[in-house]
Coordinates of C-alpha atoms in Angstrom, one line a residue:
M150 CA 110.1 159.9 133.4
T151 CA 111.1 158.8 136.9
Q152 CA 114.2 156.8 137.8
T153 CA 114.0 154.0 140.3
K154 CA 116.4 153.9 143.1
A155 CA 119.1 151.3 143.2
P156 CA 118.0 148.4 145.5
S157 CA 119.5 148.3 149.0
P158 CA 121.6 145.3 149.9
P159 CA 119.6 142.6 151.6
N160 CA 119.9 142.2 155.3
G161 CA 122.9 140.1 156.2
T162 CA 124.7 140.7 152.9
I163 CA 127.9 142.0 154.6
L164 CA 128.0 139.2 157.2
S165 CA 127.3 136.6 154.5
Y166 CA 130.0 138.0 152.3
A167 CA 132.5 138.0 155.2
R168 CA 132.0 134.3 155.7
T169 CA 133.0 133.7 152.1
I170 CA 136.4 135.5 152.4
P171 CA 139.2 132.8 152.4
R172 CA 140.8 132.3 155.8
S173 CA 144.2 133.0 154.1
I174 CA 143.1 136.7 153.7
F175 CA 142.4 137.0 157.4
L176 CA 145.7 135.2 158.1
L177 CA 147.7 137.6 155.9
Y178 CA 146.3 140.6 157.7
F179 CA 147.0 139.0 161.1
L180 CA 150.6 138.4 159.9
F181 CA 150.8 142.0 158.6
L182 CA 149.8 143.3 162.0
A183 CA 152.2 141.0 163.7
G184 CA 154.9 142.1 161.3
I185 CA 154.4 145.8 162.1
F186 CA 154.6 145.0 165.8
G187 CA 157.8 143.0 165.3
L188 CA 159.3 145.7 163.1
L189 CA 158.7 148.6 165.4
S190 CA 159.3 146.9 168.7
G191 CA 162.3 144.9 167.4
F192 CA 163.9 148.0 165.9
Q193 CA 163.3 150.0 169.1
Y194 CA 165.0 147.3 171.1
A195 CA 168.0 147.2 168.8
I196 CA 168.3 151.0 169.1
L197 CA 168.3 150.8 172.9
R198 CA 170.4 147.7 173.3
I199 CA 172.5 146.9 170.2
I200 CA 173.1 149.7 167.8
P201 CA 175.8 152.2 168.9
I202 CA 174.4 155.6 169.8
D203 CA 176.7 157.4 167.4
F204 CA 175.3 155.4 164.5
T205 CA 171.7 156.1 165.8
L206 CA 172.3 159.8 165.9
R207 CA 173.9 159.9 162.5
H208 CA 171.9 157.5 160.4
I209 CA 168.6 156.7 162.2
Y210 CA 167.4 159.7 164.3
L211 CA 166.5 162.5 161.8
N212 CA 168.7 165.5 162.4
V213 CA 166.8 168.2 160.5
A214 CA 170.0 170.3 160.2
D215 CA 172.0 167.5 158.7
P216 CA 169.6 164.8 157.2
N217 CA 170.6 161.9 155.0
L218 CA 168.7 159.3 153.0
L219 CA 169.1 156.6 155.6
S220 CA 167.9 158.8 158.5
M221 CA 165.0 160.1 156.3
F222 CA 163.9 156.5 156.0
L223 CA 164.7 154.9 159.3
S224 CA 163.6 157.7 161.5
N225 CA 160.0 156.8 160.7
Y226 CA 160.5 153.5 162.5
M227 CA 162.3 154.9 165.5
H228 CA 160.6 156.3 168.6
N229 CA 161.6 158.4 171.6
P230 CA 163.7 156.1 173.8
L231 CA 162.8 158.2 176.9
D232 CA 159.0 157.9 176.3
S233 CA 157.5 154.4 176.0
S234 CA 154.1 155.8 175.3
H235 CA 155.4 157.2 172.0
I236 CA 155.7 153.7 170.4
M237 CA 152.7 152.3 172.2
N238 CA 150.4 155.1 171.0
N239 CA 151.6 154.7 167.4
L240 CA 151.2 150.9 167.5
S241 CA 147.7 151.0 168.9
S242 CA 146.6 153.7 166.4
A243 CA 148.1 151.8 163.5
Y244 CA 146.4 148.6 164.6
L245 CA 143.0 150.2 164.9
L246 CA 143.3 151.9 161.5
I247 CA 144.5 148.7 159.7
I248 CA 141.6 146.7 161.2
A249 CA 139.2 149.4 160.1
I250 CA 140.7 149.4 156.6
F251 CA 140.2 145.6 156.5
V252 CA 136.6 145.9 157.6
V253 CA 135.7 148.7 155.1
G254 CA 137.9 147.7 152.2
I255 CA 138.0 143.9 152.3
I256 CA 134.5 143.2 153.7
I257 CA 132.0 146.1 153.3
L258 CA 132.9 147.5 149.9
P259 CA 133.0 144.2 148.1
A260 CA 129.8 143.1 149.8
L261 CA 128.2 146.2 148.4
R262 CA 129.6 145.4 144.9
S263 CA 132.1 148.2 145.1
P264 CA 135.5 146.5 145.5
M265 CA 138.8 148.1 145.1
P266 CA 141.0 146.8 142.1
P267 CA 143.1 143.7 142.5
K268 CA 146.4 144.3 144.3
F269 CA 145.1 147.7 145.5
F270 CA 145.9 147.1 149.2
P271 CA 149.3 145.4 148.8
A272 CA 150.4 148.2 146.5
N273 CA 149.3 150.9 149.0
Y274 CA 150.9 149.2 152.0
L275 CA 154.2 148.7 150.1
V276 CA 154.2 152.4 149.0
F277 CA 153.3 153.5 152.6
L278 CA 156.0 151.5 154.3
L279 CA 158.9 151.7 151.7
L280 CA 158.5 155.0 149.9
L281 CA 156.3 157.3 152.1
P282 CA 159.0 157.8 154.8
F283 CA 160.9 160.0 152.4
P284 CA 158.2 162.6 151.7
I285 CA 157.1 162.5 155.3
S286 CA 160.7 163.2 156.4
G287 CA 161.0 166.0 153.8
I288 CA 157.9 167.7 155.3
S289 CA 159.4 167.1 158.8
I290 CA 162.7 168.7 157.9
W291 CA 161.0 171.8 156.6
S292 CA 158.4 172.2 159.4
A293 CA 160.8 171.2 162.2
R294 CA 163.2 174.0 161.2
I295 CA 160.3 176.5 161.3
M296 CA 159.2 175.2 164.7
G297 CA 162.7 175.3 166.1
K298 CA 163.0 171.5 166.5
E299 CA 166.3 169.7 166.0
W300 CA 165.3 166.1 165.8
S301 CA 162.3 164.1 164.4
S302 CA 161.2 160.5 164.6
G303 CA 158.2 158.3 164.8
F304 CA 155.7 156.1 162.9
S305 CA 152.9 158.7 163.2
G306 CA 153.3 160.1 159.7
I307 CA 152.7 156.7 158.2
T308 CA 149.9 156.1 160.7
Y309 CA 148.1 159.2 159.4
A310 CA 148.6 157.9 155.9
F311 CA 146.6 154.8 157.0
L312 CA 143.9 157.2 158.3
G313 CA 144.0 158.9 154.9
L314 CA 143.5 155.5 153.2
L315 CA 140.5 154.8 155.5
F316 CA 139.0 158.1 154.6
F317 CA 139.5 157.4 151.0
L318 CA 137.7 154.1 151.3
M319 CA 134.8 155.7 153.2
L320 CA 134.5 158.5 150.7
S321 CA 134.6 156.0 147.9
L322 CA 131.7 154.2 149.4
V323 CA 129.7 157.5 149.7
Y324 CA 130.6 158.5 146.1
R325 CA 129.6 155.2 144.6
T326 CA 126.4 155.1 146.6
V327 CA 125.3 158.6 145.5
L328 CA 126.4 158.1 141.9
E329 CA 124.7 154.8 141.5
S330 CA 121.4 156.0 143.1
R331 CA 120.6 157.7 139.7
S332 CA 118.9 160.5 141.5
E333 CA 117.1 163.2 139.5
K334 CA 118.6 165.7 141.8
I335 CA 122.0 165.7 140.2
S336 CA 123.0 169.1 141.6
Q337 CA 122.1 168.1 145.1
S338 CA 124.1 164.9 144.7
V339 CA 127.2 167.0 143.8
F340 CA 126.8 169.0 147.0
V341 CA 126.3 165.9 149.1
L342 CA 129.6 164.6 147.7
L343 CA 131.4 167.9 148.2
T344 CA 130.0 168.2 151.7
A345 CA 131.2 164.7 152.7
T346 CA 134.6 165.4 151.3
F347 CA 135.2 168.7 152.9
L348 CA 133.6 167.8 156.2
T349 CA 135.9 164.7 156.4
L350 CA 139.0 166.8 155.7
T351 CA 138.0 169.6 158.0
L352 CA 137.4 167.3 161.0
A353 CA 140.7 165.5 160.4
I354 CA 142.7 168.7 160.0
C355 CA 141.2 170.2 163.2
Q356 CA 142.1 167.0 165.1
I357 CA 145.7 167.2 163.8
F358 CA 146.1 170.9 164.7
A359 CA 144.6 170.4 168.1
E360 CA 148.0 169.0 169.0
L361 CA 149.9 172.1 168.0
P362 CA 149.9 173.8 171.4
S363 CA 151.8 170.9 172.9
G364 CA 154.9 172.1 171.0
T365 CA 156.3 168.5 170.9
V366 CA 154.3 167.1 168.0
N367 CA 155.1 167.9 164.3
V368 CA 151.6 168.4 163.2
Y369 CA 152.7 169.3 159.6
A370 CA 154.2 165.8 159.2
H371 CA 150.9 164.4 160.4
L372 CA 149.0 166.5 157.9
G373 CA 151.3 165.5 155.1
G374 CA 150.8 161.9 156.0
L375 CA 147.0 162.3 155.9
L376 CA 146.9 164.1 152.6
L377 CA 149.4 161.7 150.9
G378 CA 147.3 158.8 152.4
L379 CA 144.3 160.3 150.6
L380 CA 146.0 161.1 147.3
I381 CA 148.2 158.0 146.8
P382 CA 145.4 155.4 146.9
S383 CA 143.5 157.3 144.2
L384 CA 146.6 157.4 142.0
I385 CA 147.3 153.7 142.6
G386 CA 143.7 153.0 141.7
L387 CA 144.2 154.9 138.4
F388 CA 147.4 152.9 137.7
L389 CA 145.7 149.6 138.4
T390 CA 142.6 150.4 136.3
A391 CA 144.5 151.9 133.4
Q392 CA 143.2 150.8 130.0
D393 CA 146.5 150.9 128.2
Q394 CA 150.2 151.3 128.9
K395 CA 150.1 155.1 128.2
Q396 CA 147.5 155.6 130.9
K397 CA 149.5 153.4 133.3
A398 CA 152.7 155.4 132.5
V399 CA 151.0 158.7 133.2
A400 CA 149.6 157.4 136.5
G401 CA 153.0 156.1 137.4
V402 CA 154.6 159.4 136.7
F403 CA 152.1 161.2 138.9
I404 CA 152.8 158.7 141.8
G405 CA 156.5 159.4 141.5
F406 CA 155.9 163.1 141.3
V407 CA 153.7 163.1 144.4
L408 CA 156.4 161.1 146.4
F409 CA 159.4 162.9 145.0
I410 CA 158.5 166.6 145.4
P411 CA 157.8 166.6 149.2
S412 CA 161.0 164.5 149.7
V413 CA 163.3 167.2 148.2
F414 CA 161.5 170.6 148.3
W415 CA 163.2 171.5 151.6
L416 CA 166.5 171.6 149.6
L417 CA 165.3 174.6 147.7
L418 CA 164.3 176.6 150.8
P419 CA 166.7 178.8 152.8
F420 CA 167.9 177.6 156.2

């Protein structure tokens, strides 16, 4: 008995759906982009013009030999004051990724009847901006000591988490498309999914390590941001779609575990 393929979306479905999205959603994303610009540029201005340099070196700039909780958080929003391209590159990359996430996650996936759960994007953005700095800094501390670096700062670890979220959405679209096609070639579908996953990861990791010869970029923090940006959305999705409180608690514990372990594992390593 043959299975019929799932019908393809009619022409114009995505554009038609985009027209139905409330303007308030577009406004919220615009304000989110403006908020990131104001946060990073305003904080950088305060570091250069207002905050005493002693406070910056102790509590903002991440000293990998003597880190503290405040510097582990704030260093992710500080950029090299001697290199204006540092903050501009991170801002432009973050902007492009957030816009791409909006197009894929808010327009394309729902238009193809594969939306993310309610509150999925606010939850991810809050975790990325408020909690992710700690595991990224933990990875930075460990890797910077190996690389012989003394200081670490920048938004790029969180930017790579946005890239991980974008890859998660794109892989989600591929997975759902293949699984809903009801193809008789189940084994081939599995290999299509695995190929898409590993090819995506391979290309991203190669791009990250291409910066290794420069010696100025902590590629391991970038890699950590990318992998956490892939993993955390899936765990948040499990949390939001949990059928009962027990499942929600298990998903919550895994989210905490994934964030906590990279934040503190450097304490267990010799230095």
